[in-house]
Amino acid sequence: MAKFEKANSVGEWLDQRLNIKMLNRVLMTEYWIPKDINFLWAMGMVLAFTFSMLLISGIFLLMYYKPDVNMAFDSVNYTIMQEVAYGWLFRHIHGVGASVVFLIIYIHMFTGIYYGSYKRGREMIWLSGMLLFVLFSAEAFSGYMLPWGQMSYWAAYVITNIFGGIPFIGDELVVWIRGNFYVADSTLTRFFMLHVLLIPLAILGAIGLHFYSLRIPHVNNQKGEEIDFEEESGKYLAGRKKQSKVIPFWPVFIAKDVFVLSIFLVFFFYLVFYHYDFAMDPVNFDPANGLKTPPHIYPEWYFLWSYEVLRGFFFDIGPMKASDIGLAAFGFAQIIFALLPWLDRSPTVAPANQRPYFRCWFWTMMVVLVILTIFGKLPPTGTNAWVGFFSSITFILLFLILPVVTKAEAKKVASNKEGE
Amino acid sequence: MKELKILGVIIFFTLVTYWGVEPLAHSIFHPHVEPADFEFSDLPPVQGKGEVATGKELVVANCTGCHSIKSQGYPAPLDNASANASYGVVPPDLSTAGKIYNENFLANFIKNPAHATKTEHKFVGGKVHPMPSFNWMSDNDIASIIAYLKFIAPKEMTNREVFVDACGRCHNMKYAKIKATSDVSNYMGSTPPDLSMMIRSRGEHYLTTFINDPQKHLHGTAMPRVGLTQEAEEQVIAFLEEIGDSKKEEREALAPYVLGFLVFMAIISLLWKKEVWSEVE
């Protein structure tokens, strides 16, 4: 057993037992971040904060919510929204937060793609991030079911039905997921469990993994420059702060984060108070009715691009049924982003705009995703169906040609260098 | 500067996406309809000369057989359950009819209820509107009935009273503890929805045109046009808001404090950032 001397302060007492000074250095004052960054590097903290708001508001909602098909709707719309003190505020924060967190996730994700932050040792950061994206999607979907409104019910119906397309086990799988032959009380209760226990636990674990995966390859910077962190942090600690290419997490990095976070929060709470309908769909304020199909069924905006890939293939091709092709394309869309580090064959780590071919690829992808998102909500009839079809095809082709494009780019870059 | 450019790109993509999934999609889901017409100008004007005393005689002779007028001491001939079973709907009490309904609508309604309410498509194949048409009456007689109904109508009504008289025979409103007096599922073909959360699920804008003329948004719906005056409809919508969005005032009162605090925090954090970064840049 270690020998303990009498401590002269609470800090010292804690340090003897928990080594907090060392912990503070490792996590805060000597955790190094590149200096050459812009506000997009604050999105991680913005996400962490938004997740905390979701967690806290969720805990308050959980105290009054009733996961039962006969009580769920009223427990949300009457008890929480009208009877509980500031229950409406917690629900609005939770509902708007669930939508806005995806906006930030997408910004965070496309920042990573734009700056090539998934390569050169950063593959695990990317993979753990994509795992978080999948978990957040599952969390959002399960949570959307809980108010038991019309869109809760019908989205649950449509999305669980998708699994029916899986060969051989599809039909049994749908029943297994729903716990019944149709979307019923059993479905609500199990998605409630997933939403408040299993998925949040997995998210907390994945956030830990995501943060940890940053430690060895370090955070990327605006130019994709390889930084010698040992040397640069040495400069910083020696007092040459202006020459050093790195900054400590605390207080320098966090000072910028807090500023960006404050601006974000102004925007966020403006939405919470004045502009919440985009996140809390009015249709879902009609109670669930399994006998009355709404005229338009669509998922929340953040799922629309992949939903459009699912329904973009609207006609049979040869022996293949439209729905099977759509399902395969949907499956492709779900996993393909995760494989990006291996599809990008160029070793260059640089902002997309400094990469001759990847630049076109990136901005085309952005436009295609916006088109897919918009047409994912519109009725899939007439021209809309064809726009959906061609943009789904373009989406898939973009990923199929990415290895070729990036290989050609690598060659071009190499020959340019030789020419210099 | 560069950061502002990046922010501009993000805002641009966000706004285009937002425009597509909200305003554009909604304009397609809910095509534009003409604004509410509180004159009910599709109905021909009934231009009789009305007298309150004649009106009273006519009402007693023709209306009180089915309708109660509790404010004038005429009780309902049947209890609600029996009336519902006999007519398919409980005939409304007429105490407030002169106040909440447009007078020309009311005159046309008395002449031909299914036509005025735009529900003729529901009364085909031998089905008839529970209220018979009084198209045999002269315009002067009908005008007298209206004059009497207006004469006995209260000058002021609460939002709740208007709602109960205008909507409460068919619609439940669970959160206001209002239960429909009639079960019209048989004669309408479906149970009218509970109205507790309508203000959030439809919104004021939609409700304004919908209540005025349901056929505009839901072509073929069984819901009758009820002919509310603009004032009465505004009271109905105000009541829907009182019940379905009861914390609106609290929400709007709290907002400036929260946003004000956050703007203050943004200023403080900008100063902190500048101080910390001045050492490293």
XYZ file of C-alpha atoms in Angstrom:
701
model
C 0.000 0.000 0.000
C 1.156 3.482 -0.861
C 2.307 5.694 1.965
C -0.004 8.668 2.543
C 1.164 11.857 4.170
C -1.070 14.445 5.719
C -2.554 16.626 2.993
C -2.501 20.413 3.296
C -5.463 21.101 1.002
C -8.450 19.387 -0.469
C -6.714 19.407 -3.862
C -3.673 17.717 -2.435
C -5.821 15.207 -0.585
C -7.595 14.302 -3.814
C -4.347 14.282 -5.770
C -2.855 11.721 -3.379
C -5.783 9.416 -3.966
C -6.890 10.131 -7.560
C -3.824 11.680 -9.153
C -5.991 14.563 -10.338
C -3.116 16.812 -11.311
C -1.907 14.239 -13.784
C -5.458 13.661 -15.009
C -5.926 17.381 -15.534
C -2.735 17.572 -17.589
C -3.565 14.549 -19.731
C -7.146 15.571 -20.442
C -7.012 19.350 -20.328
C -3.916 21.503 -20.085
C -1.600 19.222 -22.063
C -4.056 17.673 -24.452
C -2.874 19.206 -27.714
C -4.985 20.436 -30.600
C -3.653 22.046 -33.799
C -3.853 25.828 -33.824
C -4.785 26.067 -37.504
C -8.504 25.356 -37.155
C -11.782 27.153 -37.808
C -15.156 27.104 -36.094
C -16.039 23.757 -37.702
C -13.639 22.189 -35.207
C -16.061 23.197 -32.445
C -18.838 20.940 -33.767
C -17.667 18.042 -31.610
C -18.216 20.045 -28.451
C -21.486 21.432 -29.811
C -22.604 17.835 -30.353
C -21.499 16.763 -26.892
C -23.431 19.674 -25.411
C -26.555 19.023 -27.494
C -26.424 15.381 -26.476
C -26.259 16.470 -22.827
C -29.310 18.668 -23.330
C -31.130 15.720 -24.890
C -30.101 13.499 -22.001
C -31.191 15.956 -19.304
C -34.475 16.975 -20.970
C -35.094 13.273 -21.649
C -34.700 12.434 -17.954
C -37.346 15.028 -17.077
C -39.703 13.703 -19.757
C -39.128 10.149 -18.557
C -40.608 11.028 -15.177
C -44.036 11.609 -16.715
C -44.088 9.644 -19.951
C -46.203 6.460 -20.057
C -45.167 3.792 -22.593
C -48.627 2.389 -23.192
C -50.670 2.817 -26.369
C -53.665 4.039 -24.380
C -51.750 6.602 -22.327
C -48.686 7.618 -24.320
C -50.271 10.380 -26.396
C -52.011 12.051 -23.469
C -49.030 11.673 -21.163
C -47.007 13.683 -23.689
C -49.539 16.180 -24.976
C -51.529 16.767 -21.804
C -49.474 15.809 -18.758
C -46.089 16.954 -19.999
C -47.134 19.793 -22.297
C -49.797 21.352 -20.082
C -49.702 20.148 -16.493
C -46.055 19.677 -15.526
C -44.230 22.912 -14.735
C -42.077 23.724 -17.766
C -42.805 20.286 -19.220
C -43.375 21.977 -22.563
C -39.893 23.460 -22.382
C -38.305 20.071 -21.823
C -40.291 18.569 -24.647
C -39.440 21.383 -27.035
C -35.752 21.139 -26.127
C -35.921 17.379 -26.644
C -37.836 17.543 -29.913
C -35.866 20.394 -31.441
C -32.623 18.920 -30.055
C -33.295 15.601 -31.775
C -33.591 17.382 -35.103
C -30.790 19.913 -34.673
C -28.363 17.277 -33.412
C -28.552 15.733 -36.883
C -27.842 19.064 -38.558
C -24.676 19.302 -36.461
C -23.822 15.636 -37.047
C -24.018 16.226 -40.784
C -21.882 19.376 -40.562
C -19.376 17.466 -38.407
C -19.386 14.513 -40.810
C -18.988 16.559 -43.986
C -16.269 18.612 -42.299
C -14.443 15.321 -41.806
C -14.956 14.379 -45.437
C -14.009 17.812 -46.763
C -10.723 17.958 -44.861
C -9.887 14.270 -45.380
C -9.941 13.620 -41.651
C -10.678 9.920 -42.093
C -7.271 8.950 -43.496
C -3.715 8.500 -42.387
C -4.292 6.842 -39.045
C -7.651 8.521 -38.416
C -9.737 5.578 -39.645
C -10.915 4.626 -36.168
C -12.105 8.180 -35.526
C -14.171 7.926 -38.678
C -15.531 4.453 -37.908
C -16.476 5.297 -34.323
C -18.137 8.451 -35.656
C -20.145 6.468 -38.170
C -21.101 4.076 -35.381
C -22.398 7.092 -33.475
C -24.351 8.174 -36.540
C -26.045 4.760 -36.706
C -26.792 4.822 -32.977
C -28.194 8.353 -33.127
C -30.380 7.283 -36.057
C -31.738 4.362 -34.060
C -32.230 6.656 -31.077
C -34.114 9.196 -33.176
C -36.313 6.583 -34.792
C -37.217 4.881 -31.525
C -37.865 8.220 -29.850
C -40.112 9.417 -32.639
C -42.445 6.519 -31.899
C -42.999 7.445 -28.260
C -45.562 10.302 -28.517
C -47.744 7.783 -30.369
C -49.053 10.296 -32.877
C -50.092 9.522 -36.434
C -46.580 9.833 -37.861
C -45.098 7.900 -34.923
C -47.356 5.021 -35.785
C -47.075 5.112 -39.553
C -43.329 5.743 -39.645
C -42.949 2.762 -37.300
C -45.165 0.749 -39.595
C -43.276 1.658 -42.782
C -39.766 1.399 -41.343
C -40.296 -1.933 -39.563
C -41.890 -3.194 -42.768
C -38.612 -2.536 -44.613
C -37.080 -5.496 -42.812
C -39.688 -7.706 -44.472
C -37.730 -7.380 -47.722
C -34.725 -9.205 -46.356
C -34.576 -12.611 -48.129
C -35.763 -15.778 -46.330
C -36.166 -14.355 -42.803
C -37.938 -11.067 -43.649
C -41.476 -11.870 -42.545
C -40.414 -13.511 -39.306
C -37.989 -10.656 -38.628
C -40.744 -8.044 -38.870
C -42.871 -9.921 -36.342
C -39.839 -10.355 -34.098
C -39.046 -6.618 -34.193
C -42.651 -5.560 -33.597
C -43.406 -8.223 -31.024
C -46.735 -8.600 -32.777
C -48.146 -9.001 -36.255
C -48.768 -5.272 -36.459
C -47.347 -2.198 -34.765
C -48.842 -2.557 -31.293
C -48.341 -1.966 -27.592
C -45.481 -4.457 -27.531
C -43.740 -2.445 -30.260
C -44.111 0.804 -28.339
C -42.831 -0.666 -25.077
C -39.750 -2.270 -26.604
C -38.831 0.857 -28.563
C -39.263 2.775 -25.326
C -36.736 0.463 -23.680
C -34.348 0.902 -26.607
C -34.775 4.674 -26.537
C -34.231 5.251 -22.826
C -31.806 2.490 -21.948
C -29.993 0.330 -24.456
C -29.210 2.848 -27.195
C -28.221 5.692 -24.815
C -25.845 3.289 -23.065
C -24.347 2.338 -26.409
C -24.081 6.010 -27.385
C -22.244 6.869 -24.170
C -19.825 4.001 -24.844
C -19.352 5.049 -28.461
C -18.702 8.676 -27.456
C -15.978 7.411 -25.121
C -14.489 5.382 -27.967
C -14.751 8.325 -30.367
C -12.882 10.663 -27.981
C -10.294 8.020 -27.214
C -9.697 7.304 -30.888
C -8.517 10.923 -31.275
C -5.623 10.594 -28.883
C -3.048 8.832 -31.015
C -3.656 10.243 -34.513
C -4.684 13.641 -33.056
C -7.173 16.111 -34.443
C -6.685 17.125 -38.088
C -6.105 20.763 -39.082
C -7.248 23.124 -41.809
C -4.419 22.259 -44.200
C -4.131 18.553 -43.456
C -0.552 19.265 -42.348
C 1.323 16.552 -40.447
C 2.331 18.068 -37.140
C 5.022 16.811 -34.819
C 3.012 17.109 -31.638
C 5.979 16.326 -29.360
C 8.040 19.131 -30.770
C 5.230 21.669 -31.065
C 3.917 21.045 -27.561
C 7.500 21.418 -26.329
C 7.597 24.878 -27.907
C 4.307 25.770 -26.268
C 5.377 24.637 -22.826
C 8.670 26.513 -23.237
C 6.608 29.671 -23.597
C 6.895 30.085 -27.372
C 3.149 30.012 -27.658
C 2.971 32.106 -30.809
C 5.434 29.926 -32.746
C 3.885 26.639 -31.648
C 1.473 24.976 -34.061
C -0.540 23.494 -31.231
C -2.744 24.758 -28.427
C -3.888 23.035 -25.260
C -7.479 21.854 -24.983
C -7.868 23.958 -21.844
C -8.167 26.900 -21.946
C -7.317 27.836 -25.543
C -9.336 25.373 -27.587
C -12.264 25.437 -25.197
C -12.401 29.251 -25.258
C -13.188 29.159 -28.946
C -15.601 26.233 -28.481
C -17.585 28.068 -25.831
C -17.962 31.074 -28.116
C -19.189 28.934 -31.025
C -21.432 27.019 -28.628
C -23.016 30.267 -27.366
C -23.836 31.383 -30.888
C -25.280 27.924 -31.566
C -27.396 28.110 -28.423
C -28.929 31.431 -29.453
C -30.006 29.774 -32.706
C -31.113 26.599 -30.894
C -33.308 28.342 -28.337
C -34.772 30.614 -30.970
C -36.028 27.385 -32.598
C -37.191 25.980 -29.250
C -39.374 29.005 -28.530
C -40.489 30.281 -31.902
C -39.881 27.824 -34.690
C -40.361 24.245 -33.577
C -42.805 22.867 -36.169
C -40.033 21.680 -38.503
C -38.784 19.411 -35.726
C -42.116 18.543 -34.101
C -44.247 17.678 -37.091
C -47.817 18.964 -36.654
C -49.131 15.684 -38.111
C -47.802 13.932 -35.034
C -50.187 15.930 -32.839
C -52.970 13.724 -34.209
C -53.230 10.572 -32.096
C -52.117 7.312 -33.735
C -54.873 5.642 -35.694
C -54.099 2.339 -37.356
C -57.257 2.563 -39.463
C -56.531 5.965 -40.960
C -53.499 6.198 -43.204
C -52.184 9.774 -43.482
C -52.085 11.109 -47.070
C -48.307 11.647 -46.899
C -45.957 9.446 -44.917
C -42.380 10.638 -44.637
C -39.591 10.338 -42.097
C -37.980 13.277 -40.333
C -35.773 15.439 -42.595
C -32.491 13.813 -41.578
C -33.585 10.420 -42.891
C -35.049 11.716 -46.144
C -31.952 11.206 -48.322
C -31.699 7.512 -47.502
C -35.491 7.120 -47.648
C -35.387 8.544 -51.168
C -32.662 6.044 -52.130
C -35.000 3.327 -50.806
C -37.972 4.399 -52.885
C -36.023 5.869 -55.828
C -36.128 2.501 -57.607
C -39.790 2.432 -58.408
C -39.974 -0.019 -61.290
C -39.001 -3.681 -61.694
C -35.847 -4.348 -63.683
C -35.943 -7.784 -65.316
C -36.576 -10.407 -62.651
C -35.752 -7.995 -59.814
C -38.632 -6.370 -57.995
C -38.518 -2.591 -57.489
C -38.789 -2.967 -53.719
C -35.836 -5.400 -53.594
C -33.589 -3.098 -55.614
C -34.618 -0.193 -53.407
C -33.838 -2.190 -50.274
C -30.418 -3.185 -51.603
C -29.687 0.446 -52.510
C -30.861 1.531 -49.049
C -28.545 -1.019 -47.426
C -25.715 0.297 -49.605
C -26.446 3.890 -48.529
C -26.409 2.899 -44.855
C -22.913 1.390 -44.857
C -21.086 3.135 -47.666
C -20.059 6.271 -45.770
C -18.316 4.090 -43.200
C -16.079 2.640 -45.924
C -14.858 6.046 -47.092
C -11.300 5.647 -45.726
C -10.845 2.671 -48.046
C -12.709 4.061 -51.037
C -10.546 7.186 -51.108
C -7.359 5.798 -52.676
C -5.436 9.048 -52.627
C -2.923 9.440 -49.779
C -3.368 13.230 -49.807
C -4.837 14.729 -46.663
C -5.966 18.200 -47.695
C -9.124 20.268 -47.938
C -11.281 19.101 -50.826
C -10.888 22.411 -52.642
C -7.144 21.793 -52.936
C -7.668 18.355 -54.471
C -8.348 18.599 -58.213
C -10.782 15.700 -58.616
C -12.067 15.125 -55.117
C -13.310 18.700 -55.054
C -15.822 17.934 -57.817
C -16.760 14.678 -56.136
C -17.418 16.357 -52.793
C -19.599 19.175 -54.063
C -21.524 16.860 -56.394
C -22.209 14.623 -53.402
C -23.474 17.584 -51.391
C -25.845 18.628 -54.158
C -27.088 15.057 -54.677
C -27.761 14.688 -50.955
C -29.753 17.926 -50.883
C -31.784 16.817 -53.926
C -32.412 13.395 -52.368
C -33.494 15.066 -49.125
C -35.925 17.448 -50.812
C -37.460 14.841 -53.097
C -37.574 12.342 -50.241
C -40.382 14.420 -48.792
C -42.320 15.231 -51.961
C -44.916 12.771 -53.269
C -43.087 10.226 -55.492
C -45.214 10.752 -58.558
C -44.548 11.931 -62.115
C -41.264 13.794 -62.549
C -40.512 13.544 -58.828
C -40.163 9.778 -59.162
C -37.635 10.167 -61.992
C -35.644 12.821 -60.136
C -35.533 10.393 -57.222
C -34.449 7.556 -59.497
C -31.637 9.460 -61.190
C -30.331 11.049 -58.018
C -30.324 7.648 -56.274
C -28.337 6.208 -59.193
C -25.959 9.189 -59.070
C -25.505 8.710 -55.323
C -24.507 5.067 -55.788
C -22.305 5.777 -58.810
C -20.461 8.521 -56.931
C -19.303 5.973 -54.386
C -18.506 3.332 -57.003
C -16.269 5.714 -58.955
C -14.599 7.229 -55.890
C -11.655 4.736 -55.877
C -11.031 5.407 -59.573
C -11.306 9.181 -59.189
C -9.003 9.337 -56.189
C -6.447 6.977 -57.749
C -6.323 9.163 -60.855
C -5.979 12.194 -58.612
C -3.079 10.607 -56.737
C -1.325 9.982 -60.067
C -1.900 13.541 -61.219
C -0.619 14.965 -57.947
C 2.461 12.722 -58.114
C 3.257 13.744 -61.699
C 2.727 17.415 -60.866
C 5.280 17.073 -58.091
C 7.786 15.442 -60.431
C 7.238 18.243 -62.884
C 8.081 20.896 -60.293
C -13.315 36.423 -43.066
C -12.633 32.866 -44.174
C -14.731 31.591 -41.313
C -17.631 33.769 -42.411
C -17.344 32.325 -45.911
C -17.533 28.799 -44.483
C -20.506 29.828 -42.375
C -22.130 31.259 -45.506
C -21.736 27.938 -47.350
C -23.262 26.024 -44.439
C -26.161 28.454 -44.113
C -26.770 28.244 -47.853
C -27.005 24.425 -47.893
C -29.084 24.424 -44.710
C -31.540 26.978 -46.063
C -31.951 25.259 -49.433
C -32.670 21.977 -47.652
C -35.014 23.706 -45.231
C -36.850 25.428 -48.070
C -37.317 22.080 -49.816
C -38.546 20.035 -46.888
C -40.696 22.713 -45.265
C -42.227 25.529 -47.383
C -41.999 23.682 -50.703
C -43.288 20.364 -49.368
C -46.092 22.056 -47.448
C -47.214 24.062 -50.458
C -47.562 20.755 -52.307
C -49.261 18.895 -49.447
C -51.659 21.767 -48.793
C -52.362 23.577 -52.065
C -53.317 27.213 -51.684
C -57.031 27.844 -51.071
C -59.030 31.032 -51.270
C -59.210 32.945 -47.983
C -62.150 32.387 -45.657
C -65.417 33.933 -46.900
C -67.396 35.112 -43.927
C -70.106 36.572 -46.158
C -70.877 33.101 -47.559
C -71.314 34.820 -50.894
C -72.019 31.544 -52.741
C -75.451 31.546 -51.034
C -78.208 33.747 -52.486
C -79.239 36.616 -50.233
C -82.567 36.161 -48.423
C -84.091 39.628 -48.450
C -87.275 39.458 -46.449
C -88.635 41.912 -43.968
C -88.353 40.355 -40.533
C -90.327 41.089 -37.378
C -89.363 39.745 -34.002
C -92.935 39.060 -32.858
C -93.823 37.107 -36.028
C -90.528 35.347 -35.728
C -91.345 34.216 -32.228
C -94.673 32.744 -33.343
C -93.010 30.954 -36.266
C -90.247 29.537 -34.074
C -92.708 28.206 -31.523
C -94.816 26.673 -34.267
C -92.041 25.209 -36.394
C -88.819 24.817 -34.398
C -89.480 23.988 -30.751
C -90.865 20.592 -31.674
C -87.278 19.448 -32.031
C -85.095 22.306 -30.719
C -84.771 23.613 -27.207
C -84.341 27.331 -26.501
C -83.312 27.144 -22.896
C -82.738 30.876 -22.461
C -86.421 31.449 -23.334
C -87.731 28.555 -21.249
C -88.359 26.039 -24.042
C -86.923 22.713 -22.896
C -85.679 19.981 -25.231
C -88.527 17.672 -26.199
C -86.265 14.634 -26.017
C -83.247 13.839 -23.878
C -79.927 13.685 -25.734
C -79.801 9.904 -26.038
C -83.330 9.650 -27.455
C -82.794 12.616 -29.777
C -79.565 11.109 -31.019
C -81.306 7.794 -31.641
C -84.233 9.452 -33.451
C -82.404 12.018 -35.608
C -78.813 10.737 -35.718
C -77.739 13.962 -34.033
C -78.999 16.065 -31.119
C -80.780 19.160 -32.500
C -78.948 22.254 -31.272
C -80.351 24.594 -28.658
C -81.227 27.833 -30.451
C -80.473 30.301 -27.648
C -77.229 31.489 -29.231
C -77.855 30.733 -32.929
C -78.505 34.394 -33.727
C -75.164 35.336 -32.267
C -72.703 32.773 -33.592
C -74.054 32.077 -37.100
C -73.989 34.424 -40.046
C -77.574 35.575 -40.674
C -77.635 34.958 -44.398
C -76.118 31.522 -43.875
C -78.759 30.825 -41.257
C -81.549 31.880 -43.625
C -80.206 29.621 -46.362
C -79.716 26.849 -43.855
C -83.379 26.986 -42.827
C -84.376 26.818 -46.494
C -82.063 23.929 -47.390
C -79.696 22.635 -44.678
C -77.702 20.195 -46.822
C -77.045 22.842 -49.451
C -75.973 25.551 -47.025
C -73.661 23.181 -45.158
C -72.244 21.760 -48.411
C -73.081 18.211 -47.371
C -75.456 17.261 -50.188
C -73.036 14.513 -51.224
C -73.752 12.784 -47.900
C -77.518 12.739 -48.422
C -78.056 10.643 -51.509
C -79.860 7.358 -52.085
C -82.811 8.114 -49.821
C -80.766 9.625 -46.994
C -82.041 12.981 -45.871
C -80.602 15.699 -43.677
C -81.988 15.336 -40.131
C -83.350 18.876 -40.349
C -86.091 19.210 -42.952
C -85.908 21.977 -45.535
C -88.207 24.920 -44.874
C -88.072 26.069 -48.476
C -91.823 26.515 -48.505
C -91.549 29.452 -46.149
C -91.589 32.970 -47.519
C -88.438 35.060 -47.294
C -90.285 37.395 -44.943
C -91.072 34.542 -42.558
C -87.507 33.293 -42.604
C -86.269 36.827 -42.013
C -88.616 37.048 -39.031
C -87.208 33.835 -37.564
C -83.688 35.244 -37.941
C -84.813 38.534 -36.393
C -86.186 36.677 -33.395
C -83.095 34.485 -32.999
C -80.925 37.574 -33.106
C -83.204 39.339 -30.640
C -82.897 36.585 -28.025
C -79.181 35.923 -28.576
C -76.761 36.949 -25.812
C -74.557 39.990 -26.517
C -71.385 38.406 -25.134
C -70.253 34.797 -25.059
C -67.076 33.212 -23.712
C -64.780 31.319 -26.083
C -65.783 28.108 -24.412
C -69.526 28.784 -24.836
C -69.064 29.508 -28.531
C -67.000 26.333 -28.938
C -69.551 24.158 -27.146
C -72.448 25.483 -29.237
C -70.565 25.500 -32.545
C -68.528 22.276 -32.322
C -69.508 20.404 -29.179
C -72.431 18.442 -30.516
C -70.188 16.274 -32.728
C -66.623 16.745 -31.448
C -65.071 15.679 -28.178
C -62.415 17.799 -26.595
C -60.861 15.582 -24.018
C -58.417 18.141 -22.593
C -61.263 20.604 -21.947
C -63.489 17.821 -20.572
C -66.054 18.473 -23.301
C -67.930 15.453 -24.511
C -69.942 15.497 -27.721
C -73.692 15.449 -27.078
C -74.287 13.338 -30.199
C -72.775 10.249 -31.677
C -72.837 11.113 -35.366
C -70.607 8.232 -36.488
C -73.561 6.505 -38.053
C -74.862 9.396 -40.076
C -71.452 10.911 -40.889
C -69.718 7.636 -41.684
C -66.875 8.237 -39.224
C -66.311 9.535 -35.720
C -65.338 13.221 -35.777
C -61.858 13.672 -34.299
C -61.153 14.954 -30.813
C -60.235 18.635 -31.069
C -57.890 18.914 -28.068
C -54.669 19.221 -30.080
C -56.040 20.638 -33.335
C -54.286 23.961 -32.843
C -50.914 22.146 -32.927
C -51.767 19.573 -35.573
C -53.438 21.960 -38.043
C -52.377 25.419 -36.984
C -54.331 28.642 -36.962
C -53.827 29.369 -40.663
C -55.353 26.102 -41.838
C -58.160 26.176 -39.296
C -59.289 29.635 -40.387
C -60.166 28.443 -43.888
C -61.089 24.913 -42.852
C -63.769 25.813 -40.299
C -65.183 28.409 -42.674
C -65.537 25.817 -45.432
C -64.255 22.262 -44.752
C -64.678 21.227 -48.396
C -61.857 23.559 -49.424
C -59.219 21.438 -47.759
C -60.940 18.069 -47.492
C -63.051 17.665 -50.564
C -65.950 15.298 -49.859
C -65.623 15.447 -46.084
C -68.732 14.778 -44.025
C -68.066 17.786 -41.850
C -70.707 20.429 -42.541
C -69.923 24.055 -43.126
C -71.383 25.513 -39.950
C -71.602 29.162 -41.005
C -69.867 30.826 -38.081
C -69.430 34.578 -38.152
C -65.850 35.796 -38.226
C -66.059 36.743 -34.559
C -67.414 33.331 -33.551
C -64.766 31.501 -35.558
C -62.027 33.572 -33.993
C -63.417 32.648 -30.584
C -63.430 28.961 -31.529
C -59.801 29.138 -32.648
C -58.877 31.091 -29.525
C -60.461 28.325 -27.455
C -58.593 25.626 -29.405
C -55.421 27.520 -28.548
C -56.328 27.945 -24.867
C -56.717 24.188 -24.608
C -54.194 22.769 -27.070
C -51.412 25.303 -26.567
C -52.126 26.474 -23.055
C -48.515 27.413 -22.353
C -48.134 29.758 -25.297
C -48.077 32.839 -23.105
C -45.554 31.321 -20.733
C -43.430 30.239 -23.710
C -43.428 33.670 -25.274
C -42.810 35.384 -21.952
C -39.807 33.209 -21.113
C -38.172 33.398 -24.541
C -36.652 36.911 -24.322
C -34.993 36.108 -20.991
C -33.395 32.898 -22.250
C -32.297 34.416 -25.569
C -31.113 37.567 -23.828
C -28.999 35.527 -21.430
C -27.506 33.539 -24.307
C -26.607 36.663 -26.277
C -24.948 38.016 -23.129
C -23.084 34.724 -22.742
C -21.960 34.904 -26.377
C -20.503 38.386 -25.797
C -18.688 37.312 -22.624
C -17.334 34.198 -24.314
C -16.140 36.220 -27.296
C -14.186 38.457 -24.932
C -12.728 35.432 -23.161
C -11.778 33.840 -26.488
C -10.072 37.024 -27.663
C -8.085 37.275 -24.463
C -6.977 33.647 -24.483
C -6.119 33.599 -28.188
C -4.200 36.868 -28.088
C -1.466 34.916 -26.312
C -1.140 32.306 -29.023
C -1.796 34.176 -32.251
